[in-house]
Amino acid sequence: MNDVQVQSNLRVAEVDGFEIAVDLYRPHIDNPPAVIYLHGGGWQLGDKKDGADDRLARLASYGVAVVSANYRLAPQGSYPNPIHDVKAVVRWLRAHGAELGVSTDRIGVWGASAGAYLATMVGLTPGDEELEGVVGDDLDQSSRVDAVVHWFGPSDLAANAGRSWIESHLLPPPFENALLGENEVSAPSDTSWNASPLSRVTALAPPFLIAHGDRDRITLSSQSHALHDALVSTGARSTLLVLGGAGHEGPEFDQPDHLGITAAFLSAHLRG
């Protein structure tokens, strides 16, 4: 889009031979607010360029800079490594926002599917020693974020991965196995619960915008309802949108009306 400037492959950090990098989609306005975007792909697939034109540049055209980041994927990206990577991106953006021409007084994080899980875990765990990690050179910066956009991600890993005996024969293995390991989600465990966003919800959570399709057959919409209910029950702020007829990663999410709602939410919470 002509009103959006794109800078690709900005280096954030290197960890275990993997380079964390971002693409910046910056609208042509002074000091726009910024949101970090995290792609989906079941923690196994995907790239920071996914949805570059239809999603990322379009969102930026509404006046919010989008910083699309990569992160370690399975098997290198087992829990909690991808969360460490995203927190490194938050700290890097906070340290380098001025030179990038974006405002970082407040930072948002936005993800789809597996990326929504990562965005939510980052949003709910500022200062958590286990999940902060030591990735990157900006460890003096805060990894706190001020708004979270969660699109069709899981909130309870064991519940989302659950299979009956016949389902386990007919369906592919749960995507959660790639994050937690082959045997971690065959039944609820302390590990799967501790790694689930529902276990991390407190009244200190930043504002959430949650969106889910009511025809999603990969991550049931009940996962987003549960996250919304948990946030509201603590007094945190949450808005839940149910997109009629939309499946997992359905085109409805990239329509102008829905991207406009998403941009308006981010602008409201990230502008000083």
PDB file of C-alpha atoms in Angstrom:
ATOM      1  CA  MET A   1       0.000   0.000   0.000  1.00  0.00           C
ATOM      2  CA  ASN A   2       1.341   3.380  -0.988  1.00  0.00           C
ATOM      3  CA  ASP A   3       0.782   4.945   2.412  1.00  0.00           C
ATOM      4  CA  VAL A   4       2.782   2.258   4.234  1.00  0.00           C
ATOM      5  CA  GLN A   5       6.583   2.010   4.239  1.00  0.00           C
ATOM      6  CA  VAL A   6       8.060  -1.473   4.677  1.00  0.00           C
ATOM      7  CA  GLN A   7      11.465  -2.284   6.167  1.00  0.00           C
ATOM      8  CA  SER A   8      12.354  -5.967   6.038  1.00  0.00           C
ATOM      9  CA  ASN A   9      14.596  -8.259   8.063  1.00  0.00           C
ATOM     10  CA  LEU A  10      15.559  -5.908  10.874  1.00  0.00           C
ATOM     11  CA  ARG A  11      17.763  -7.962  13.189  1.00  0.00           C
ATOM     12  CA  VAL A  12      16.684  -8.288  16.812  1.00  0.00           C
ATOM     13  CA  ALA A  13      18.894 -11.038  18.231  1.00  0.00           C
ATOM     14  CA  GLU A  14      20.462 -14.417  17.567  1.00  0.00           C
ATOM     15  CA  VAL A  15      19.878 -17.398  19.810  1.00  0.00           C
ATOM     16  CA  ASP A  16      21.191 -20.937  19.283  1.00  0.00           C
ATOM     17  CA  GLY A  17      21.996 -20.125  15.666  1.00  0.00           C
ATOM     18  CA  PHE A  18      18.503 -18.769  14.949  1.00  0.00           C
ATOM     19  CA  GLU A  19      18.141 -15.126  13.962  1.00  0.00           C
ATOM     20  CA  ILE A  20      15.135 -13.301  15.353  1.00  0.00           C
ATOM     21  CA  ALA A  21      14.170 -10.597  12.867  1.00  0.00           C
ATOM     22  CA  VAL A  22      11.192  -8.346  12.183  1.00  0.00           C
ATOM     23  CA  ASP A  23       9.523  -6.596   9.265  1.00  0.00           C
ATOM     24  CA  LEU A  24       8.239  -3.086   9.994  1.00  0.00           C
ATOM     25  CA  TYR A  25       5.085  -1.777   8.306  1.00  0.00           C
ATOM     26  CA  ARG A  26       5.056   1.922   9.114  1.00  0.00           C
ATOM     27  CA  PRO A  27       2.260   4.322   8.131  1.00  0.00           C
ATOM     28  CA  HIS A  28       3.316   7.749   6.842  1.00  0.00           C
ATOM     29  CA  ILE A  29       2.409   9.649  10.011  1.00  0.00           C
ATOM     30  CA  ASP A  30       4.577  10.976  12.798  1.00  0.00           C
ATOM     31  CA  ASN A  31       5.341   8.564  15.632  1.00  0.00           C
ATOM     32  CA  PRO A  32       2.540   6.046  15.134  1.00  0.00           C
ATOM     33  CA  PRO A  33       1.803   3.577  17.925  1.00  0.00           C
ATOM     34  CA  ALA A  34       3.238   0.106  17.371  1.00  0.00           C
ATOM     35  CA  VAL A  35       1.965  -3.450  17.679  1.00  0.00           C
ATOM     36  CA  ILE A  36       4.064  -6.615  17.395  1.00  0.00           C
ATOM     37  CA  TYR A  37       2.435  -9.262  15.183  1.00  0.00           C
ATOM     38  CA  LEU A  38       3.015 -13.016  15.589  1.00  0.00           C
ATOM     39  CA  HIS A  39       2.054 -15.433  12.803  1.00  0.00           C
ATOM     40  CA  GLY A  40       0.283 -18.749  13.239  1.00  0.00           C
ATOM     41  CA  GLY A  41       1.259 -22.227  12.081  1.00  0.00           C
ATOM     42  CA  GLY A  42       0.880 -24.561  15.038  1.00  0.00           C
ATOM     43  CA  TRP A  43       4.326 -23.600  16.423  1.00  0.00           C
ATOM     44  CA  GLN A  44       5.776 -25.591  13.483  1.00  0.00           C
ATOM     45  CA  LEU A  45       5.198 -23.504  10.349  1.00  0.00           C
ATOM     46  CA  GLY A  46       4.767 -19.929   9.215  1.00  0.00           C
ATOM     47  CA  ASP A  47       6.806 -16.813   8.595  1.00  0.00           C
ATOM     48  CA  LYS A  48       6.741 -13.168   9.564  1.00  0.00           C
ATOM     49  CA  LYS A  49       5.784 -12.287   5.970  1.00  0.00           C
ATOM     50  CA  ASP A  50       2.544 -14.289   6.122  1.00  0.00           C
ATOM     51  CA  GLY A  51      -0.359 -11.970   5.343  1.00  0.00           C
ATOM     52  CA  ALA A  52       1.997  -9.140   4.404  1.00  0.00           C
ATOM     53  CA  ASP A  53      -0.427  -7.403   2.029  1.00  0.00           C
ATOM     54  CA  ASP A  54      -3.863  -8.558   3.118  1.00  0.00           C
ATOM     55  CA  ARG A  55      -3.331  -8.247   6.862  1.00  0.00           C
ATOM     56  CA  LEU A  56      -0.183  -6.456   7.984  1.00  0.00           C
ATOM     57  CA  ALA A  57       0.062  -3.571   5.525  1.00  0.00           C
ATOM     58  CA  ARG A  58      -3.698  -3.072   5.649  1.00  0.00           C
ATOM     59  CA  LEU A  59      -3.683  -2.803   9.433  1.00  0.00           C
ATOM     60  CA  ALA A  60      -0.797  -0.338   9.225  1.00  0.00           C
ATOM     61  CA  SER A  61      -2.779   1.777   6.750  1.00  0.00           C
ATOM     62  CA  TYR A  62      -5.161   2.549   9.618  1.00  0.00           C
ATOM     63  CA  GLY A  63      -2.352   4.356  11.453  1.00  0.00           C
ATOM     64  CA  VAL A  64      -0.754   1.654  13.624  1.00  0.00           C
ATOM     65  CA  ALA A  65       2.792   0.481  12.840  1.00  0.00           C
ATOM     66  CA  VAL A  66       3.027  -3.315  12.628  1.00  0.00           C
ATOM     67  CA  VAL A  67       6.236  -5.089  13.669  1.00  0.00           C
ATOM     68  CA  SER A  68       5.910  -8.630  12.334  1.00  0.00           C
ATOM     69  CA  ALA A  69       8.337 -10.975  14.082  1.00  0.00           C
ATOM     70  CA  ASN A  70       9.614 -14.485  13.581  1.00  0.00           C
ATOM     71  CA  TYR A  71      10.309 -16.829  16.494  1.00  0.00           C
ATOM     72  CA  ARG A  72      11.765 -20.281  16.985  1.00  0.00           C
ATOM     73  CA  LEU A  73       9.591 -23.111  15.655  1.00  0.00           C
ATOM     74  CA  ALA A  74       9.485 -26.765  16.709  1.00  0.00           C
ATOM     75  CA  PRO A  75      11.550 -28.656  17.519  1.00  0.00           C
ATOM     76  CA  GLN A  76      13.862 -25.762  18.458  1.00  0.00           C
ATOM     77  CA  GLY A  77      10.882 -23.729  19.594  1.00  0.00           C
ATOM     78  CA  SER A  78       9.633 -25.863  22.448  1.00  0.00           C
ATOM     79  CA  TYR A  79       8.094 -24.142  25.471  1.00  0.00           C
ATOM     80  CA  PRO A  80       9.130 -21.598  26.693  1.00  0.00           C
ATOM     81  CA  ASN A  81      11.603 -20.650  23.926  1.00  0.00           C
ATOM     82  CA  PRO A  82       9.142 -18.855  21.606  1.00  0.00           C
ATOM     83  CA  ILE A  83       7.914 -16.746  24.515  1.00  0.00           C
ATOM     84  CA  HIS A  84      11.509 -15.765  25.294  1.00  0.00           C
ATOM     85  CA  ASP A  85      11.890 -14.727  21.643  1.00  0.00           C
ATOM     86  CA  VAL A  86       8.798 -12.539  21.631  1.00  0.00           C
ATOM     87  CA  LYS A  87       9.772 -10.849  24.875  1.00  0.00           C
ATOM     88  CA  ALA A  88      13.144 -10.093  23.293  1.00  0.00           C
ATOM     89  CA  VAL A  89      11.285  -8.387  20.432  1.00  0.00           C
ATOM     90  CA  VAL A  90       9.274  -6.282  22.900  1.00  0.00           C
ATOM     91  CA  ARG A  91      12.436  -5.158  24.674  1.00  0.00           C
ATOM     92  CA  TRP A  92      14.190  -4.449  21.357  1.00  0.00           C
ATOM     93  CA  LEU A  93      11.284  -2.372  20.086  1.00  0.00           C
ATOM     94  CA  ARG A  94      11.153  -0.381  23.296  1.00  0.00           C
ATOM     95  CA  ALA A  95      14.904   0.313  23.027  1.00  0.00           C
ATOM     96  CA  HIS A  96      14.902   1.219  19.313  1.00  0.00           C
ATOM     97  CA  GLY A  97      11.500   2.800  18.740  1.00  0.00           C
ATOM     98  CA  ALA A  98      12.849   6.341  18.385  1.00  0.00           C
ATOM     99  CA  GLU A  99      15.234   5.429  15.570  1.00  0.00           C
ATOM    100  CA  LEU A 100      12.461   3.473  13.829  1.00  0.00           C
ATOM    101  CA  GLY A 101      10.131   6.467  14.009  1.00  0.00           C
ATOM    102  CA  VAL A 102       7.443   4.801  16.116  1.00  0.00           C
ATOM    103  CA  SER A 103       6.079   5.548  19.560  1.00  0.00           C
ATOM    104  CA  THR A 104       6.930   2.935  22.169  1.00  0.00           C
ATOM    105  CA  ASP A 105       5.586   4.540  25.319  1.00  0.00           C
ATOM    106  CA  ARG A 106       2.935   1.893  24.980  1.00  0.00           C
ATOM    107  CA  ILE A 107       3.327  -1.298  22.924  1.00  0.00           C
ATOM    108  CA  GLY A 108       0.707  -3.758  21.756  1.00  0.00           C
ATOM    109  CA  VAL A 109       1.032  -7.411  20.790  1.00  0.00           C
ATOM    110  CA  TRP A 110      -1.221  -9.229  18.307  1.00  0.00           C
ATOM    111  CA  GLY A 111      -1.233 -12.814  17.162  1.00  0.00           C
ATOM    112  CA  ALA A 112      -3.205 -15.370  15.181  1.00  0.00           C
ATOM    113  CA  SER A 113      -3.626 -19.004  16.255  1.00  0.00           C
ATOM    114  CA  ALA A 114      -0.271 -20.143  17.726  1.00  0.00           C
ATOM    115  CA  GLY A 115       0.789 -16.496  17.529  1.00  0.00           C
ATOM    116  CA  ALA A 116      -2.263 -15.519  19.590  1.00  0.00           C
ATOM    117  CA  TYR A 117      -1.129 -17.970  22.257  1.00  0.00           C
ATOM    118  CA  LEU A 118       2.317 -16.350  22.320  1.00  0.00           C
ATOM    119  CA  ALA A 119       0.886 -12.830  22.358  1.00  0.00           C
ATOM    120  CA  THR A 120      -1.378 -13.730  25.247  1.00  0.00           C
ATOM    121  CA  MET A 121       1.351 -15.387  27.290  1.00  0.00           C
ATOM    122  CA  VAL A 122       3.580 -12.339  26.808  1.00  0.00           C
ATOM    123  CA  GLY A 123       0.731 -10.040  27.793  1.00  0.00           C
ATOM    124  CA  LEU A 124      -0.044 -11.981  30.963  1.00  0.00           C
ATOM    125  CA  THR A 125       3.490 -12.565  32.271  1.00  0.00           C
ATOM    126  CA  PRO A 126       5.491  -9.319  32.596  1.00  0.00           C
ATOM    127  CA  GLY A 127       8.477  -9.880  34.850  1.00  0.00           C
ATOM    128  CA  ASP A 128       7.907 -13.640  35.144  1.00  0.00           C
ATOM    129  CA  GLU A 129      11.403 -15.020  35.747  1.00  0.00           C
ATOM    130  CA  GLU A 130      10.777 -18.328  33.954  1.00  0.00           C
ATOM    131  CA  LEU A 131       9.355 -16.679  30.857  1.00  0.00           C
ATOM    132  CA  GLU A 132      11.495 -13.544  30.525  1.00  0.00           C
ATOM    133  CA  GLY A 133      14.533 -15.381  29.209  1.00  0.00           C
ATOM    134  CA  VAL A 134      17.863 -13.750  28.416  1.00  0.00           C
ATOM    135  CA  VAL A 135      17.525 -13.390  24.643  1.00  0.00           C
ATOM    136  CA  GLY A 136      18.862 -10.223  23.041  1.00  0.00           C
ATOM    137  CA  ASP A 137      20.909  -7.239  24.131  1.00  0.00           C
ATOM    138  CA  ASP A 138      18.145  -5.098  25.629  1.00  0.00           C
ATOM    139  CA  LEU A 139      17.634  -6.849  28.938  1.00  0.00           C
ATOM    140  CA  ASP A 140      17.443  -3.490  30.722  1.00  0.00           C
ATOM    141  CA  GLN A 141      14.139  -2.807  28.947  1.00  0.00           C
ATOM    142  CA  SER A 142      10.704  -3.955  30.104  1.00  0.00           C
ATOM    143  CA  SER A 143       8.812  -6.695  28.272  1.00  0.00           C
ATOM    144  CA  ARG A 144       5.470  -5.319  29.491  1.00  0.00           C
ATOM    145  CA  VAL A 145       2.814  -4.733  26.837  1.00  0.00           C
ATOM    146  CA  ASP A 146      -0.218  -2.488  27.059  1.00  0.00           C
ATOM    147  CA  ALA A 147      -2.796  -4.186  24.822  1.00  0.00           C
ATOM    148  CA  VAL A 148      -3.295  -7.688  23.425  1.00  0.00           C
ATOM    149  CA  VAL A 149      -5.171  -8.777  20.295  1.00  0.00           C
ATOM    150  CA  HIS A 150      -5.888 -12.502  20.381  1.00  0.00           C
ATOM    151  CA  TRP A 151      -7.227 -14.129  17.198  1.00  0.00           C
ATOM    152  CA  PHE A 152      -8.500 -17.733  17.467  1.00  0.00           C
ATOM    153  CA  GLY A 153      -5.765 -19.074  19.754  1.00  0.00           C
ATOM    154  CA  PRO A 154      -5.863 -21.719  22.499  1.00  0.00           C
ATOM    155  CA  SER A 155      -6.192 -20.761  26.144  1.00  0.00           C
ATOM    156  CA  ASP A 156      -6.134 -24.231  27.762  1.00  0.00           C
ATOM    157  CA  LEU A 157      -3.600 -26.425  25.962  1.00  0.00           C
ATOM    158  CA  ALA A 158      -4.728 -29.778  27.343  1.00  0.00           C
ATOM    159  CA  ALA A 159      -8.413 -29.079  26.687  1.00  0.00           C
ATOM    160  CA  ASN A 160      -7.710 -27.948  23.139  1.00  0.00           C
ATOM    161  CA  ALA A 161      -5.539 -30.986  22.441  1.00  0.00           C
ATOM    162  CA  GLY A 162      -7.966 -33.499  23.935  1.00  0.00           C
ATOM    163  CA  ARG A 163      -8.870 -36.511  21.769  1.00  0.00           C
ATOM    164  CA  SER A 164     -11.214 -39.438  22.237  1.00  0.00           C
ATOM    165  CA  TRP A 165      -9.788 -42.824  21.328  1.00  0.00           C
ATOM    166  CA  ILE A 166     -11.392 -42.726  17.886  1.00  0.00           C
ATOM    167  CA  GLU A 167     -10.321 -39.127  17.288  1.00  0.00           C
ATOM    168  CA  SER A 168      -6.737 -40.061  18.116  1.00  0.00           C
ATOM    169  CA  HIS A 169      -6.846 -42.590  15.273  1.00  0.00           C
ATOM    170  CA  LEU A 170      -8.611 -40.399  12.717  1.00  0.00           C
ATOM    171  CA  LEU A 171      -7.151 -36.948  13.380  1.00  0.00           C
ATOM    172  CA  PRO A 172      -3.553 -35.723  13.104  1.00  0.00           C
ATOM    173  CA  PRO A 173      -1.637 -35.275  16.371  1.00  0.00           C
ATOM    174  CA  PRO A 174      -2.550 -32.116  18.287  1.00  0.00           C
ATOM    175  CA  PHE A 175      -0.484 -29.062  17.396  1.00  0.00           C
ATOM    176  CA  GLU A 176       0.175 -28.583  21.103  1.00  0.00           C
ATOM    177  CA  ASN A 177       2.490 -31.603  20.974  1.00  0.00           C
ATOM    178  CA  ALA A 178       4.957 -29.486  18.982  1.00  0.00           C
ATOM    179  CA  LEU A 179       5.066 -26.908  21.750  1.00  0.00           C
ATOM    180  CA  LEU A 180       5.089 -29.123  24.836  1.00  0.00           C
ATOM    181  CA  GLY A 181       6.377 -32.483  23.606  1.00  0.00           C
ATOM    182  CA  GLU A 182       4.767 -35.683  22.387  1.00  0.00           C
ATOM    183  CA  ASN A 183       3.427 -36.868  25.740  1.00  0.00           C
ATOM    184  CA  GLU A 184       2.725 -33.638  27.577  1.00  0.00           C
ATOM    185  CA  VAL A 185      -0.820 -33.080  26.342  1.00  0.00           C
ATOM    186  CA  SER A 186      -2.203 -36.617  26.203  1.00  0.00           C
ATOM    187  CA  ALA A 187      -3.886 -35.693  29.516  1.00  0.00           C
ATOM    188  CA  PRO A 188      -3.969 -32.546  31.634  1.00  0.00           C
ATOM    189  CA  SER A 189      -0.787 -32.077  33.633  1.00  0.00           C
ATOM    190  CA  ASP A 190       0.909 -29.453  35.747  1.00  0.00           C
ATOM    191  CA  THR A 191       3.136 -28.695  32.749  1.00  0.00           C
ATOM    192  CA  SER A 192       0.297 -28.154  30.272  1.00  0.00           C
ATOM    193  CA  TRP A 193      -1.685 -26.046  32.766  1.00  0.00           C
ATOM    194  CA  ASN A 194       1.300 -23.888  33.723  1.00  0.00           C
ATOM    195  CA  ALA A 195       1.914 -23.242  30.022  1.00  0.00           C
ATOM    196  CA  SER A 196      -1.734 -22.314  29.394  1.00  0.00           C
ATOM    197  CA  PRO A 197      -2.905 -18.687  29.325  1.00  0.00           C
ATOM    198  CA  LEU A 198      -5.851 -19.490  31.604  1.00  0.00           C
ATOM    199  CA  SER A 199      -3.416 -20.275  34.415  1.00  0.00           C
ATOM    200  CA  ARG A 200      -1.820 -16.821  34.083  1.00  0.00           C
ATOM    201  CA  VAL A 201      -4.865 -14.539  34.138  1.00  0.00           C
ATOM    202  CA  THR A 202      -4.881 -11.848  36.834  1.00  0.00           C
ATOM    203  CA  ALA A 203      -6.539  -8.489  37.383  1.00  0.00           C
ATOM    204  CA  LEU A 204      -3.286  -6.861  36.196  1.00  0.00           C
ATOM    205  CA  ALA A 205      -3.783  -8.104  32.625  1.00  0.00           C
ATOM    206  CA  PRO A 206      -3.710  -5.435  29.898  1.00  0.00           C
ATOM    207  CA  PRO A 207      -6.866  -4.820  27.829  1.00  0.00           C
ATOM    208  CA  PHE A 208      -7.703  -7.674  25.438  1.00  0.00           C
ATOM    209  CA  LEU A 209      -9.503  -7.830  22.114  1.00  0.00           C
ATOM    210  CA  ILE A 210     -10.373 -11.467  21.388  1.00  0.00           C
ATOM    211  CA  ALA A 211     -11.794 -12.621  18.037  1.00  0.00           C
ATOM    212  CA  HIS A 212     -12.843 -16.116  16.998  1.00  0.00           C
ATOM    213  CA  GLY A 213     -14.857 -17.700  14.202  1.00  0.00           C
ATOM    214  CA  ASP A 214     -17.887 -19.751  15.160  1.00  0.00           C
ATOM    215  CA  ARG A 215     -16.992 -22.372  12.509  1.00  0.00           C
ATOM    216  CA  ASP A 216     -13.433 -22.949  13.710  1.00  0.00           C
ATOM    217  CA  ARG A 217     -12.687 -26.694  13.754  1.00  0.00           C
ATOM    218  CA  ILE A 218      -9.020 -26.443  14.741  1.00  0.00           C
ATOM    219  CA  THR A 219      -9.318 -24.327  17.876  1.00  0.00           C
ATOM    220  CA  LEU A 220     -12.877 -24.274  19.164  1.00  0.00           C
ATOM    221  CA  SER A 221     -14.393 -20.886  19.939  1.00  0.00           C
ATOM    222  CA  SER A 222     -14.933 -22.113  23.513  1.00  0.00           C
ATOM    223  CA  GLN A 223     -11.193 -21.508  24.015  1.00  0.00           C
ATOM    224  CA  SER A 224     -11.668 -17.775  23.435  1.00  0.00           C
ATOM    225  CA  HIS A 225     -14.868 -17.661  25.489  1.00  0.00           C
ATOM    226  CA  ALA A 226     -12.972 -19.218  28.392  1.00  0.00           C
ATOM    227  CA  LEU A 227     -10.164 -16.661  28.139  1.00  0.00           C
ATOM    228  CA  HIS A 228     -12.626 -13.778  27.944  1.00  0.00           C
ATOM    229  CA  ASP A 229     -14.613 -15.042  30.936  1.00  0.00           C
ATOM    230  CA  ALA A 230     -11.454 -15.539  33.006  1.00  0.00           C
ATOM    231  CA  LEU A 231     -10.240 -12.011  32.269  1.00  0.00           C
ATOM    232  CA  VAL A 232     -13.578 -10.397  33.046  1.00  0.00           C
ATOM    233  CA  SER A 233     -13.989 -12.383  36.260  1.00  0.00           C
ATOM    234  CA  THR A 234     -10.796 -10.803  37.639  1.00  0.00           C
ATOM    235  CA  GLY A 235     -11.842  -7.265  36.669  1.00  0.00           C
ATOM    236  CA  ALA A 236      -9.516  -7.073  33.649  1.00  0.00           C
ATOM    237  CA  ARG A 237     -10.851  -5.521  30.444  1.00  0.00           C
ATOM    238  CA  SER A 238     -11.774  -7.817  27.572  1.00  0.00           C
ATOM    239  CA  THR A 239     -13.844  -7.529  24.399  1.00  0.00           C
ATOM    240  CA  LEU A 240     -14.910 -10.722  22.616  1.00  0.00           C
ATOM    241  CA  LEU A 241     -15.904 -10.734  18.927  1.00  0.00           C
ATOM    242  CA  VAL A 242     -17.462 -13.826  17.344  1.00  0.00           C
ATOM    243  CA  LEU A 243     -17.238 -13.814  13.543  1.00  0.00           C
ATOM    244  CA  GLY A 244     -20.220 -15.637  12.086  1.00  0.00           C
ATOM    245  CA  GLY A 245     -19.370 -18.288   9.520  1.00  0.00           C
ATOM    246  CA  ALA A 246     -15.611 -17.879   9.941  1.00  0.00           C
ATOM    247  CA  GLY A 247     -13.290 -20.845  10.225  1.00  0.00           C
ATOM    248  CA  HIS A 248      -9.710 -20.963  11.451  1.00  0.00           C
ATOM    249  CA  GLU A 249      -7.757 -18.243   9.594  1.00  0.00           C
ATOM    250  CA  GLY A 250     -10.905 -17.481   7.615  1.00  0.00           C
ATOM    251  CA  PRO A 251     -10.862 -14.529   5.195  1.00  0.00           C
ATOM    252  CA  GLU A 252     -13.405 -12.760   7.403  1.00  0.00           C
ATOM    253  CA  PHE A 253     -10.591 -11.746   9.762  1.00  0.00           C
ATOM    254  CA  ASP A 254      -8.869  -9.694   7.044  1.00  0.00           C
ATOM    255  CA  GLN A 255     -11.946  -7.804   5.883  1.00  0.00           C
ATOM    256  CA  PRO A 256     -11.737  -3.996   6.211  1.00  0.00           C
ATOM    257  CA  ASP A 257     -14.421  -3.821   8.901  1.00  0.00           C
ATOM    258  CA  HIS A 258     -12.658  -6.297  11.180  1.00  0.00           C
ATOM    259  CA  LEU A 259      -9.204  -4.823  10.600  1.00  0.00           C
ATOM    260  CA  GLY A 260     -10.703  -1.412  11.297  1.00  0.00           C
ATOM    261  CA  ILE A 261     -12.080  -2.611  14.635  1.00  0.00           C
ATOM    262  CA  THR A 262      -8.691  -4.114  15.481  1.00  0.00           C
ATOM    263  CA  ALA A 263      -6.840  -0.913  14.586  1.00  0.00           C
ATOM    264  CA  ALA A 264      -9.309   1.206  16.559  1.00  0.00           C
ATOM    265  CA  PHE A 265      -8.788  -0.960  19.652  1.00  0.00           C
ATOM    266  CA  LEU A 266      -5.020  -0.660  19.354  1.00  0.00           C
ATOM    267  CA  SER A 267      -5.111   3.094  18.717  1.00  0.00           C
ATOM    268  CA  ALA A 268      -7.356   3.656  21.718  1.00  0.00           C
ATOM    269  CA  HIS A 269      -5.049   1.812  24.092  1.00  0.00           C
ATOM    270  CA  LEU A 270      -1.628   2.706  22.677  1.00  0.00           C
ATOM    271  CA  ARG A 271      -1.872   6.411  22.002  1.00  0.00           C
ATOM    272  CA  GLY A 272      -0.801   8.568  24.948  1.00  0.00           C
TER     273      GLY A 272
END
